[in-house]
Amino acid sequence: MDAPTPRSALSIAGSDPSGGAGIQADLKTFSALGVYGAAALTSLTAQNTREVRAIHVPPVEFLAQQLDCVFEDLDIAATKLGMLSNEHVVATVASALRRHAARNVVLDPVMVSKGGAPLLSDTAVDALRRELVPLASVLTPNLPEAAVMLGLAEREVLAAPERACERLVALGCRAVVLKGGHAGGAHSDDLYFDGTSFTQLPARRTLSENTHGTGCTFSAAIAAYLALGKPRLEAVQFAKRYVTAAIEGSKDWKLGRGHGPVHHFHAWWRDASR
């Protein structure tokens, strides 16, 4: 019997040559969840588990060509947005999403790498708020990113997460997941808000240095589940379980000398030594 044609999802993000984050993490996530992955590169980075050493942003005209080629040929059921670098990239991506009536857009407002390197220019933040947030089905900021987007101190977001979610949804997205990983403590709980109701997304924190690409993986998993036809909240809940298991699955890995990657294929690789 012939296998059915898989659903397709597109990642619009930067490349991580060490394989733990960005386009590479997104494609692994799509594959792990049974979705065909396509990718359009916004940026090329020279990075590893310890640092981002250099960033190259190709001409936006080339990015537009990538996006048109993919959208004109594949039936893209969901699109994940990651590293967008500057306001010109933001504008190019927003134009393409509108031009092709992109569905199920998941926006991960990547601003800083795990090692602390800036990945989004200050001038791009306003463009992201203005042009991309209104196109997003789900917005997935962590606490520092939410603070920047709202012009608040991080402690203010942490003190009133419900109010922060309300303000983020008021920017135009359909729903927001405020990620709580930066809050510390024994749990890493997220908060979902769809403009009507709040849903807690609890998880016990895994003590691990291998957390490189967790945000990329989480947002890509949301896009994958949306591509598979899951309702928005269910897609987020499934994605939370997936990334939590991926972090647990790599906690004993010794890949790299910094923040290692999560285990995208934790449900399939029974013996990582083979």
XYZ file of C-alpha atoms in Angstrom:
274
model
C 0.000 0.000 0.000
C 1.327 3.427 -0.917
C 2.101 5.742 1.987
C -0.089 8.862 2.190
C 1.471 12.190 1.249
C 2.723 13.875 4.436
C 1.701 17.356 5.540
C 4.346 20.027 4.936
C 5.685 22.731 7.239
C 8.129 25.531 6.483
C 10.820 26.926 8.761
C 11.964 30.477 8.057
C 14.992 30.906 10.285
C 18.766 30.985 10.595
C 21.202 28.118 10.156
C 23.107 26.567 13.073
C 26.075 24.543 11.742
C 26.372 22.701 15.063
C 22.892 21.291 14.445
C 21.193 22.076 17.740
C 19.118 25.136 16.939
C 17.670 27.097 14.030
C 16.794 25.461 10.735
C 18.534 22.237 11.698
C 16.532 21.828 14.912
C 13.304 22.709 13.115
C 13.798 20.121 10.376
C 14.649 17.448 12.939
C 11.504 18.320 14.883
C 9.299 18.232 11.790
C 10.727 14.841 10.827
C 10.355 13.425 14.338
C 6.671 14.373 14.348
C 5.887 12.993 10.903
C 5.788 16.248 8.945
C 7.702 17.000 5.752
C 10.020 19.938 6.423
C 10.979 22.755 4.075
C 13.303 25.632 4.955
C 14.144 29.167 3.866
C 17.336 30.584 5.380
C 17.294 34.117 6.737
C 20.810 34.031 8.159
C 23.966 31.951 8.242
C 25.721 31.701 11.572
C 29.116 30.457 12.666
C 28.204 28.971 16.032
C 28.569 25.941 18.251
C 27.360 24.916 21.690
C 29.487 27.648 23.310
C 29.169 30.766 21.168
C 27.918 32.581 18.108
C 31.091 33.728 16.390
C 29.732 35.366 13.234
C 26.453 36.069 11.430
C 25.944 36.572 7.694
C 22.597 37.836 6.401
C 22.101 37.105 2.678
C 20.375 39.717 0.498
C 16.661 39.884 1.219
C 15.969 39.550 -2.503
C 17.385 36.035 -2.284
C 15.245 35.293 0.766
C 12.154 36.418 -1.157
C 13.097 34.043 -3.983
C 13.418 31.156 -1.528
C 10.011 31.894 -0.049
C 8.263 32.266 -3.389
C 9.782 29.015 -4.659
C 8.562 27.053 -1.652
C 5.086 28.570 -1.351
C 4.417 28.320 -5.089
C 5.295 24.615 -5.179
C 4.458 23.002 -1.829
C 1.202 23.003 0.101
C 2.569 24.540 3.294
C 0.207 23.704 6.147
C 2.141 25.633 8.815
C 5.036 28.073 8.955
C 7.486 28.589 11.809
C 9.446 31.861 12.076
C 12.734 31.952 13.964
C 15.835 34.145 13.655
C 15.036 37.162 11.457
C 18.106 39.340 12.140
C 16.931 42.815 11.044
C 13.995 44.928 9.941
C 14.618 44.258 6.235
C 14.331 40.509 6.780
C 11.198 41.038 8.883
C 9.580 43.122 6.139
C 10.492 40.595 3.444
C 9.077 37.685 5.424
C 5.887 39.575 6.311
C 5.330 40.492 2.660
C 5.761 36.869 1.568
C 3.413 35.547 4.252
C 0.719 37.979 3.140
C 1.384 37.348 -0.554
C 0.971 33.600 -0.154
C -1.758 33.682 2.534
C 0.392 31.592 4.868
C -1.510 29.406 7.329
C -0.772 28.532 10.947
C 2.147 30.909 11.466
C 4.139 30.256 14.652
C 6.362 33.192 15.594
C 9.310 32.555 17.892
C 10.735 36.065 18.478
C 14.379 34.971 18.638
C 16.383 37.851 20.082
C 19.383 36.412 21.944
C 21.287 33.121 21.636
C 21.710 30.712 24.547
C 25.224 32.104 24.942
C 24.013 35.715 25.028
C 24.750 36.857 21.459
C 22.149 39.261 19.967
C 20.236 37.683 17.065
C 17.731 40.474 16.334
C 18.657 44.131 15.879
C 17.023 46.714 18.130
C 15.428 48.411 15.116
C 13.799 45.120 14.091
C 11.778 44.715 17.284
C 9.229 47.356 16.334
C 8.984 45.941 12.804
C 8.374 42.477 14.241
C 5.621 43.803 16.521
C 4.013 45.789 13.720
C 4.322 43.433 10.745
C 4.607 39.853 11.991
C 2.762 39.564 15.299
C -0.620 40.287 13.620
C 0.050 37.399 11.214
C 0.853 34.902 13.968
C -1.447 32.090 15.033
C 0.843 31.476 18.019
C 3.531 33.732 19.511
C 6.124 32.002 21.740
C 8.277 34.529 23.660
C 10.330 33.678 26.705
C 10.316 36.100 29.638
C 13.146 38.368 28.380
C 11.655 38.493 24.865
C 8.200 39.337 26.192
C 9.723 42.123 28.277
C 11.453 43.621 25.234
C 8.328 43.365 23.094
C 6.244 45.121 25.754
C 8.850 47.661 26.849
C 8.842 46.294 30.397
C 11.410 45.031 32.863
C 11.627 41.253 32.999
C 10.589 41.298 36.659
C 7.346 43.057 35.685
C 6.467 40.285 33.244
C 7.298 37.646 35.854
C 5.152 39.422 38.463
C 2.085 39.696 36.203
C 2.271 37.044 33.450
C -1.470 37.109 32.726
C -1.372 40.841 32.074
C 1.692 40.398 29.842
C -0.127 37.741 27.813
C -3.144 40.011 27.419
C -0.949 42.821 26.132
C 0.843 40.509 23.713
C -2.415 39.193 22.257
C -3.592 42.791 21.943
C -0.731 43.287 19.449
C -2.697 41.079 17.052
C -1.639 37.435 17.408
C -4.298 34.749 17.871
C -2.634 33.196 20.915
C 0.521 33.478 22.986
C 2.625 31.011 24.954
C 4.667 32.848 27.579
C 7.543 30.469 28.292
C 8.673 30.250 31.893
C 12.050 28.588 31.529
C 13.937 31.723 32.597
C 11.978 31.955 35.857
C 14.089 29.292 37.579
C 12.869 26.888 40.238
C 11.932 23.228 40.207
C 9.370 23.680 37.444
C 9.440 25.153 33.949
C 5.822 26.188 33.494
C 4.444 28.045 30.487
C 1.245 30.074 30.202
C -1.078 29.938 27.189
C -3.633 32.655 26.394
C -5.909 32.821 23.368
C -7.627 36.122 24.078
C -10.364 34.411 26.066
C -8.938 31.934 28.542
C -5.641 31.028 30.181
C -4.164 27.527 30.315
C -1.201 26.517 32.440
C 1.362 24.245 30.783
C 3.251 22.658 33.687
C 6.475 20.670 33.510
C 9.073 19.602 36.029
C 12.448 21.144 35.214
C 15.105 18.722 33.989
C 18.545 19.531 35.366
C 20.595 19.567 32.187
C 23.189 21.660 30.404
C 21.792 20.414 27.093
C 19.202 23.083 26.358
C 20.563 24.506 23.099
C 17.677 25.037 20.676
C 14.808 24.414 23.092
C 12.866 27.465 21.910
C 13.373 26.557 18.251
C 12.305 22.982 18.929
C 9.189 23.988 20.881
C 7.932 26.444 18.263
C 8.703 24.005 15.436
C 6.751 21.298 17.266
C 3.757 23.630 17.570
C 3.942 24.272 13.817
C 4.197 20.534 13.135
C 1.126 19.717 15.180
C -0.809 22.576 13.572
C 0.200 21.200 10.168
C -1.194 17.847 11.269
C -4.547 19.500 11.948
C -4.455 19.750 15.736
C -6.419 22.617 17.339
C -4.219 25.457 18.560
C -4.243 24.652 22.296
C -3.807 20.928 21.677
C -0.873 21.617 19.352
C 0.800 23.684 22.075
C 0.175 21.042 24.735
C 1.573 18.263 22.539
C 4.594 20.425 21.665
C 5.251 21.068 25.367
C 5.312 17.328 26.042
C 7.603 16.726 23.079
C 10.212 19.338 24.029
C 10.118 18.295 27.694
C 10.870 14.710 26.673
C 13.574 15.931 24.267
C 15.335 17.779 27.094
C 15.080 14.752 29.376
C 16.355 12.508 26.605
C 19.660 14.368 26.177
C 20.452 15.216 29.795
C 23.376 12.766 29.903
C 24.783 13.586 26.464
C 28.286 14.988 26.069
C 27.894 16.720 22.706
C 30.009 19.833 22.574
C 31.612 21.788 25.390
C 28.805 24.231 26.107
C 25.031 24.004 26.016
C 24.441 20.792 24.078
C 21.358 19.996 21.985
C 18.138 18.290 23.003
C 17.252 14.795 21.769
C 14.820 15.388 18.903
C 14.512 11.672 18.198
C 14.110 10.505 21.800
C 11.150 8.302 20.891
C 13.047 6.520 18.098
C 16.714 6.231 19.075
C 16.688 3.505 21.707
C 20.465 3.144 21.732
C 22.325 6.340 20.870
C 25.658 4.463 20.793
C 24.722 2.541 17.628
